[in-house]
Amino acid sequence: MIWQYLLLVMAAWNVIVLIMYGIDKWKAKHDRWRISEAALLGSAFCLGGAGALFGMTVFRHKTKKWKFRILVPLSVVLQAAVVYGILPR
Protein backbone atom coordinates (compact mmCIF):
# COMPACT_ATOMS: atom_id res chain seq x y z
CA MET A 1 0.00 0.00 0.00
CA ILE A 2 2.80 2.44 0.78
CA TRP A 3 4.23 1.97 -2.70
CA GLN A 4 1.10 3.61 -4.11
CA TYR A 5 1.76 6.73 -2.06
CA LEU A 6 5.40 6.74 -3.12
CA LEU A 7 4.39 6.58 -6.77
CA LEU A 8 1.91 9.41 -6.24
CA VAL A 9 4.59 11.56 -4.60
CA MET A 10 7.02 10.79 -7.43
CA ALA A 11 4.39 11.73 -10.03
CA ALA A 12 3.70 15.02 -8.24
CA TRP A 13 7.43 15.77 -8.01
CA ASN A 14 7.84 15.11 -11.74
CA VAL A 15 5.07 17.63 -12.48
CA ILE A 16 6.87 20.18 -10.28
CA VAL A 17 10.15 19.53 -12.13
CA LEU A 18 8.36 19.92 -15.48
CA ILE A 19 7.02 23.27 -14.29
CA MET A 20 10.53 24.29 -13.15
CA TYR A 21 11.86 23.73 -16.68
CA GLY A 22 8.98 25.75 -18.11
CA ILE A 23 9.58 28.62 -15.69
CA ASP A 24 13.30 28.64 -16.48
CA LYS A 25 12.57 28.73 -20.20
CA TRP A 26 10.17 31.64 -19.70
CA LYS A 27 12.78 33.46 -17.61
CA ALA A 28 15.40 32.87 -20.31
CA LYS A 29 13.16 34.42 -22.95
CA HIS A 30 12.36 37.43 -20.77
CA ASP A 31 15.92 38.06 -19.57
CA ARG A 32 15.09 37.38 -15.93
CA TRP A 33 16.94 35.72 -13.05
CA ARG A 34 17.25 32.02 -13.90
CA ILE A 35 17.01 28.73 -12.06
CA SER A 36 20.53 27.35 -11.77
CA GLU A 37 21.63 24.39 -13.84
CA ALA A 38 22.59 22.63 -10.61
CA ALA A 39 19.03 23.02 -9.32
CA LEU A 40 17.54 21.73 -12.57
CA LEU A 41 19.86 18.72 -12.71
CA GLY A 42 19.54 18.10 -8.98
CA SER A 43 15.77 18.01 -9.23
CA ALA A 44 16.08 15.51 -12.07
CA PHE A 45 18.29 13.23 -9.97
CA CYS A 46 15.98 13.53 -6.97
CA LEU A 47 13.57 11.24 -8.84
CA GLY A 48 12.32 13.95 -11.19
CA GLY A 49 14.00 12.60 -14.32
CA ALA A 50 10.83 11.96 -16.28
CA GLY A 51 9.56 15.49 -15.60
CA ALA A 52 12.93 16.95 -16.57
CA LEU A 53 13.09 14.99 -19.82
CA PHE A 54 9.52 15.91 -20.66
CA GLY A 55 10.27 19.56 -19.80
CA MET A 56 13.33 19.56 -22.05
CA THR A 57 11.23 18.17 -24.89
CA VAL A 58 8.08 20.25 -24.46
CA PHE A 59 9.81 23.58 -23.84
CA ARG A 60 12.88 22.85 -26.02
CA HIS A 61 14.98 23.88 -23.07
CA LYS A 62 18.59 22.90 -22.37
CA THR A 63 18.56 20.49 -25.31
CA LYS A 64 21.92 21.67 -26.66
CA LYS A 65 23.84 21.45 -23.38
CA TRP A 66 25.79 18.21 -23.19
CA LYS A 67 25.31 17.93 -19.41
CA PHE A 68 21.56 17.84 -19.83
CA ARG A 69 21.60 15.60 -22.92
CA ILE A 70 23.54 12.95 -20.99
CA LEU A 71 22.55 13.36 -17.34
CA VAL A 72 18.80 13.82 -17.67
CA PRO A 73 18.26 10.52 -19.55
CA LEU A 74 20.54 8.88 -16.98
CA SER A 75 18.28 10.22 -14.23
CA VAL A 76 15.29 8.68 -16.03
CA VAL A 77 17.02 5.28 -15.92
CA LEU A 78 17.68 5.79 -12.21
CA GLN A 79 14.05 6.73 -11.64
CA ALA A 80 12.86 3.65 -13.55
CA ALA A 81 15.09 1.46 -11.39
CA VAL A 82 13.62 3.00 -8.23
CA VAL A 83 10.06 2.51 -9.46
CA TYR A 84 10.86 -1.10 -10.35
CA GLY A 85 12.33 -1.57 -6.88
CA ILE A 86 9.28 -0.27 -5.01
CA LEU A 87 6.61 -2.05 -7.04
CA PRO A 88 5.26 -5.18 -5.36
CA ARG A 89 6.01 -8.46 -7.01
Coordinates of N, CA, C and O in Angstrom, one line a residue:
M1 N 0.8 -1.2 0.0 CA 0.0 0.0 0.0 C 0.9 1.3 0.0 O 0.5 2.2 -0.7
I2 N 2.0 1.2 0.7 CA 2.8 2.4 0.8 C 3.4 2.7 -0.6 O 3.7 3.9 -0.9
W3 N 3.6 1.7 -1.4 CA 4.2 2.0 -2.7 C 3.3 2.8 -3.6 O 3.8 3.6 -4.4
Q4 N 2.0 2.8 -3.3 CA 1.1 3.6 -4.1 C 1.3 5.1 -3.8 O 1.3 6.0 -4.6
Y5 N 1.5 5.4 -2.5 CA 1.8 6.7 -2.1 C 3.1 7.2 -2.6 O 3.2 8.4 -3.0
L6 N 4.1 6.4 -2.6 CA 5.4 6.7 -3.1 C 5.3 7.1 -4.6 O 5.9 8.0 -5.1
L7 N 4.6 6.3 -5.3 CA 4.4 6.6 -6.8 C 3.6 7.9 -7.0 O 4.0 8.7 -7.9
L8 N 2.7 8.2 -6.1 CA 1.9 9.4 -6.2 C 2.8 10.6 -5.9 O 2.8 11.6 -6.7
V9 N 3.7 10.5 -4.9 CA 4.6 11.6 -4.6 C 5.6 11.8 -5.7 O 5.9 12.9 -6.1
M10 N 6.1 10.7 -6.3 CA 7.0 10.8 -7.4 C 6.3 11.5 -8.6 O 7.0 12.3 -9.3
A11 N 5.1 11.1 -8.9 CA 4.4 11.7 -10.0 C 4.2 13.2 -9.8 O 4.4 14.0 -10.7
A12 N 3.9 13.6 -8.6 CA 3.7 15.0 -8.2 C 5.0 15.8 -8.4 O 5.1 16.9 -8.9
W13 N 6.1 15.1 -7.9 CA 7.4 15.8 -8.0 C 7.8 16.0 -9.5 O 8.4 17.0 -9.8
N14 N 7.5 15.0 -10.3 CA 7.8 15.1 -11.7 C 7.1 16.3 -12.4 O 7.6 16.9 -13.3
V15 N 5.8 16.5 -12.0 CA 5.1 17.6 -12.5 C 5.7 18.9 -12.0 O 5.8 19.9 -12.8
I16 N 6.2 19.0 -10.8 CA 6.9 20.2 -10.3 C 8.1 20.4 -11.1 O 8.4 21.6 -11.5
V17 N 8.9 19.4 -11.4 CA 10.2 19.5 -12.1 C 9.8 20.0 -13.6 O 10.5 20.9 -14.1
L18 N 8.8 19.5 -14.2 CA 8.4 19.9 -15.5 C 8.1 21.4 -15.4 O 8.5 22.2 -16.3
I19 N 7.4 21.9 -14.4 CA 7.0 23.3 -14.3 C 8.3 24.1 -14.1 O 8.4 25.2 -14.6
M20 N 9.3 23.6 -13.3 CA 10.5 24.3 -13.2 C 11.2 24.6 -14.5 O 11.7 25.6 -14.7
Y21 N 11.2 23.6 -15.4 CA 11.9 23.7 -16.7 C 11.1 24.8 -17.5 O 11.7 25.6 -18.2
G22 N 9.8 24.8 -17.4 CA 9.0 25.7 -18.1 C 9.2 27.2 -17.6 O 9.3 28.1 -18.4
I23 N 9.3 27.3 -16.3 CA 9.6 28.6 -15.7 C 11.0 29.1 -16.1 O 11.1 30.3 -16.5
D24 N 11.9 28.2 -16.1 CA 13.3 28.6 -16.5 C 13.3 29.0 -17.9 O 14.0 30.0 -18.3
K25 N 12.6 28.4 -18.8 CA 12.6 28.7 -20.2 C 11.9 30.1 -20.4 O 12.4 30.9 -21.1
W26 N 10.8 30.3 -19.6 CA 10.2 31.6 -19.7 C 11.1 32.7 -19.2 O 11.2 33.8 -19.9
K27 N 11.8 32.5 -18.1 CA 12.8 33.5 -17.6 C 13.9 33.7 -18.6 O 14.4 34.9 -18.7
A28 N 14.3 32.7 -19.3 CA 15.4 32.9 -20.3 C 14.9 33.8 -21.4 O 15.7 34.6 -21.9
K29 N 13.7 33.6 -21.9 CA 13.2 34.4 -22.9 C 13.0 35.9 -22.5 O 13.0 36.8 -23.4
H30 N 12.7 36.1 -21.3 CA 12.4 37.4 -20.8 C 13.5 38.1 -20.0 O 13.3 39.1 -19.3
D31 N 14.7 37.5 -20.2 CA 15.9 38.1 -19.6 C 15.8 38.3 -18.1 O 16.0 39.4 -17.6
R32 N 15.3 37.3 -17.4 CA 15.1 37.4 -15.9 C 16.1 36.5 -15.2 O 16.8 35.7 -15.8
W33 N 16.1 36.6 -13.9 CA 16.9 35.7 -13.0 C 16.5 34.3 -13.3 O 15.4 34.0 -13.3
R34 N 17.5 33.4 -13.5 CA 17.3 32.0 -13.9 C 17.4 31.0 -12.8 O 18.0 31.3 -11.8
I35 N 16.8 29.9 -12.9 CA 17.0 28.7 -12.1 C 18.4 28.1 -12.4 O 18.6 27.9 -13.6
S36 N 19.2 27.8 -11.5 CA 20.5 27.4 -11.8 C 20.5 26.0 -12.4 O 19.6 25.2 -12.2
E37 N 21.5 25.7 -13.2 CA 21.6 24.4 -13.8 C 21.8 23.3 -12.8 O 21.2 22.2 -12.9
A38 N 22.4 23.6 -11.7 CA 22.6 22.6 -10.6 C 21.2 22.3 -10.0 O 21.0 21.1 -9.7
A39 N 20.4 23.3 -9.9 CA 19.0 23.0 -9.3 C 18.2 22.2 -10.3 O 17.5 21.3 -9.9
L40 N 18.3 22.5 -11.6 CA 17.5 21.7 -12.6 C 18.0 20.3 -12.6 O 17.2 19.3 -12.6
L41 N 19.3 20.1 -12.7 CA 19.9 18.7 -12.7 C 19.6 18.0 -11.4 O 19.3 16.8 -11.4
G42 N 19.8 18.7 -10.3 CA 19.5 18.1 -9.0 C 18.1 17.6 -8.8 O 17.9 16.5 -8.3
S43 N 17.2 18.4 -9.3 CA 15.8 18.0 -9.2 C 15.5 16.8 -10.1 O 14.7 15.9 -9.8
A44 N 16.2 16.7 -11.2 CA 16.1 15.5 -12.1 C 16.6 14.3 -11.4 O 16.0 13.2 -11.4
F45 N 17.7 14.4 -10.7 CA 18.3 13.2 -10.0 C 17.6 12.9 -8.6 O 17.8 11.9 -8.1
C46 N 16.8 13.8 -8.2 CA 16.0 13.5 -7.0 C 14.6 12.9 -7.4 O 13.6 13.4 -7.0
L47 N 14.7 12.0 -8.3 CA 13.6 11.2 -8.8 C 12.6 12.1 -9.7 O 11.4 11.8 -9.7
G48 N 13.1 13.1 -10.3 CA 12.3 14.0 -11.2 C 12.8 13.8 -12.6 O 12.5 14.8 -13.4
G49 N 13.4 12.8 -13.0 CA 14.0 12.6 -14.3 C 13.0 12.6 -15.4 O 13.2 13.3 -16.5
A50 N 11.8 12.0 -15.2 CA 10.8 12.0 -16.3 C 10.3 13.4 -16.5 O 10.1 13.8 -17.7
G51 N 10.0 14.1 -15.5 CA 9.6 15.5 -15.6 C 10.6 16.4 -16.3 O 10.2 17.2 -17.1
A52 N 11.9 16.2 -16.0 CA 12.9 16.9 -16.6 C 13.0 16.6 -18.1 O 13.1 17.6 -18.9
L53 N 13.0 15.4 -18.4 CA 13.1 15.0 -19.8 C 11.9 15.5 -20.6 O 12.0 16.0 -21.7
F54 N 10.7 15.4 -20.0 CA 9.5 15.9 -20.7 C 9.6 17.4 -20.8 O 9.2 18.0 -21.8
G55 N 10.1 18.1 -19.7 CA 10.3 19.6 -19.8 C 11.3 20.0 -20.9 O 11.0 21.0 -21.6
M56 N 12.4 19.3 -21.0 CA 13.3 19.6 -22.0 C 12.7 19.4 -23.4 O 12.9 20.3 -24.3
T57 N 11.9 18.4 -23.6 CA 11.2 18.2 -24.9 C 10.1 19.2 -25.2 O 10.1 19.8 -26.3
V58 N 9.2 19.4 -24.2 CA 8.1 20.3 -24.5 C 8.5 21.7 -24.7 O 8.0 22.4 -25.6
F59 N 9.4 22.2 -23.8 CA 9.8 23.6 -23.8 C 11.1 23.8 -24.7 O 11.5 25.0 -24.8
R60 N 11.6 22.8 -25.3 CA 12.9 22.8 -26.0 C 13.9 23.6 -25.2 O 14.5 24.6 -25.7
H61 N 14.1 23.2 -24.0 CA 15.0 23.9 -23.1 C 16.2 23.0 -22.7 O 16.0 21.9 -22.3
K62 N 17.3 23.6 -22.8 CA 18.6 22.9 -22.4 C 18.9 21.7 -23.2 O 19.6 20.8 -22.8
T63 N 18.4 21.7 -24.4 CA 18.6 20.5 -25.3 C 19.9 20.5 -26.0 O 20.3 19.4 -26.5
K64 N 20.6 21.6 -26.0 CA 21.9 21.7 -26.7 C 23.1 21.5 -25.7 O 24.2 21.3 -26.1
K65 N 22.8 21.6 -24.4 CA 23.8 21.5 -23.4 C 24.1 20.0 -23.2 O 23.2 19.2 -22.9
W66 N 25.4 19.6 -23.3 CA 25.8 18.2 -23.2 C 25.5 17.6 -21.8 O 25.1 16.5 -21.7
K67 N 25.6 18.4 -20.8 CA 25.3 17.9 -19.4 C 23.9 17.4 -19.3 O 23.6 16.4 -18.7
F68 N 23.0 18.2 -19.9 CA 21.6 17.8 -19.8 C 21.2 16.7 -20.8 O 20.4 15.8 -20.5
R69 N 21.9 16.7 -21.9 CA 21.6 15.6 -22.9 C 22.1 14.2 -22.4 O 21.5 13.2 -22.8
I70 N 23.0 14.2 -21.5 CA 23.5 13.0 -21.0 C 22.9 12.6 -19.6 O 22.5 11.5 -19.4
L71 N 22.9 13.6 -18.7 CA 22.6 13.4 -17.3 C 21.0 13.2 -17.1 O 20.6 12.4 -16.3
V72 N 20.2 13.9 -17.9 CA 18.8 13.8 -17.7 C 18.3 12.4 -18.1 O 17.6 11.8 -17.3
P73 N 18.7 11.9 -19.3 CA 18.3 10.5 -19.6 C 18.8 9.5 -18.5 O 18.1 8.5 -18.2
L74 N 20.0 9.8 -18.0 CA 20.5 8.9 -17.0 C 19.7 8.9 -15.7 O 19.4 7.9 -15.1
S75 N 19.2 10.1 -15.4 CA 18.3 10.2 -14.2 C 17.0 9.5 -14.5 O 16.3 9.0 -13.5
V76 N 16.5 9.4 -15.7 CA 15.3 8.7 -16.0 C 15.5 7.2 -15.8 O 14.7 6.5 -15.2
V77 N 16.7 6.7 -16.2 CA 17.0 5.3 -15.9 C 17.1 5.0 -14.4 O 16.5 4.0 -14.0
L78 N 17.7 5.9 -13.7 CA 17.7 5.8 -12.2 C 16.3 5.8 -11.6 O 15.9 4.9 -10.8
Q79 N 15.4 6.7 -12.1 CA 14.0 6.7 -11.6 C 13.3 5.4 -12.0 O 12.5 4.9 -11.2
A80 N 13.5 4.9 -13.2 CA 12.9 3.6 -13.6 C 13.3 2.5 -12.6 O 12.5 1.7 -12.3
A81 N 14.6 2.5 -12.3 CA 15.1 1.5 -11.4 C 14.4 1.6 -10.0 O 14.1 0.6 -9.4
V82 N 14.3 2.8 -9.5 CA 13.6 3.0 -8.2 C 12.2 2.6 -8.3 O 11.7 1.9 -7.4
V83 N 11.5 2.9 -9.3 CA 10.1 2.5 -9.5 C 10.0 1.0 -9.5 O 9.1 0.4 -8.8
Y84 N 10.9 0.4 -10.3 CA 10.9 -1.1 -10.4 C 11.1 -1.7 -9.0 O 10.5 -2.7 -8.6
G85 N 12.0 -1.0 -8.2 CA 12.3 -1.6 -6.9 C 11.2 -1.4 -5.9 O 11.1 -2.3 -4.9
I86 N 10.3 -0.4 -6.0 CA 9.3 -0.3 -5.0 C 8.0 -1.0 -5.4 O 7.1 -1.1 -4.5
L87 N 7.8 -1.4 -6.6 CA 6.6 -2.0 -7.0 C 6.5 -3.4 -6.4 O 7.6 -4.1 -6.3
P88 N 5.4 -3.8 -5.9 CA 5.3 -5.2 -5.4 C 5.4 -6.2 -6.4 O 5.0 -6.0 -7.6
R89 N 5.9 -7.4 -6.1 CA 6.0 -8.5 -7.0 C 5.0 -9.5 -6.8 O 4.4 -9.8 -5.9

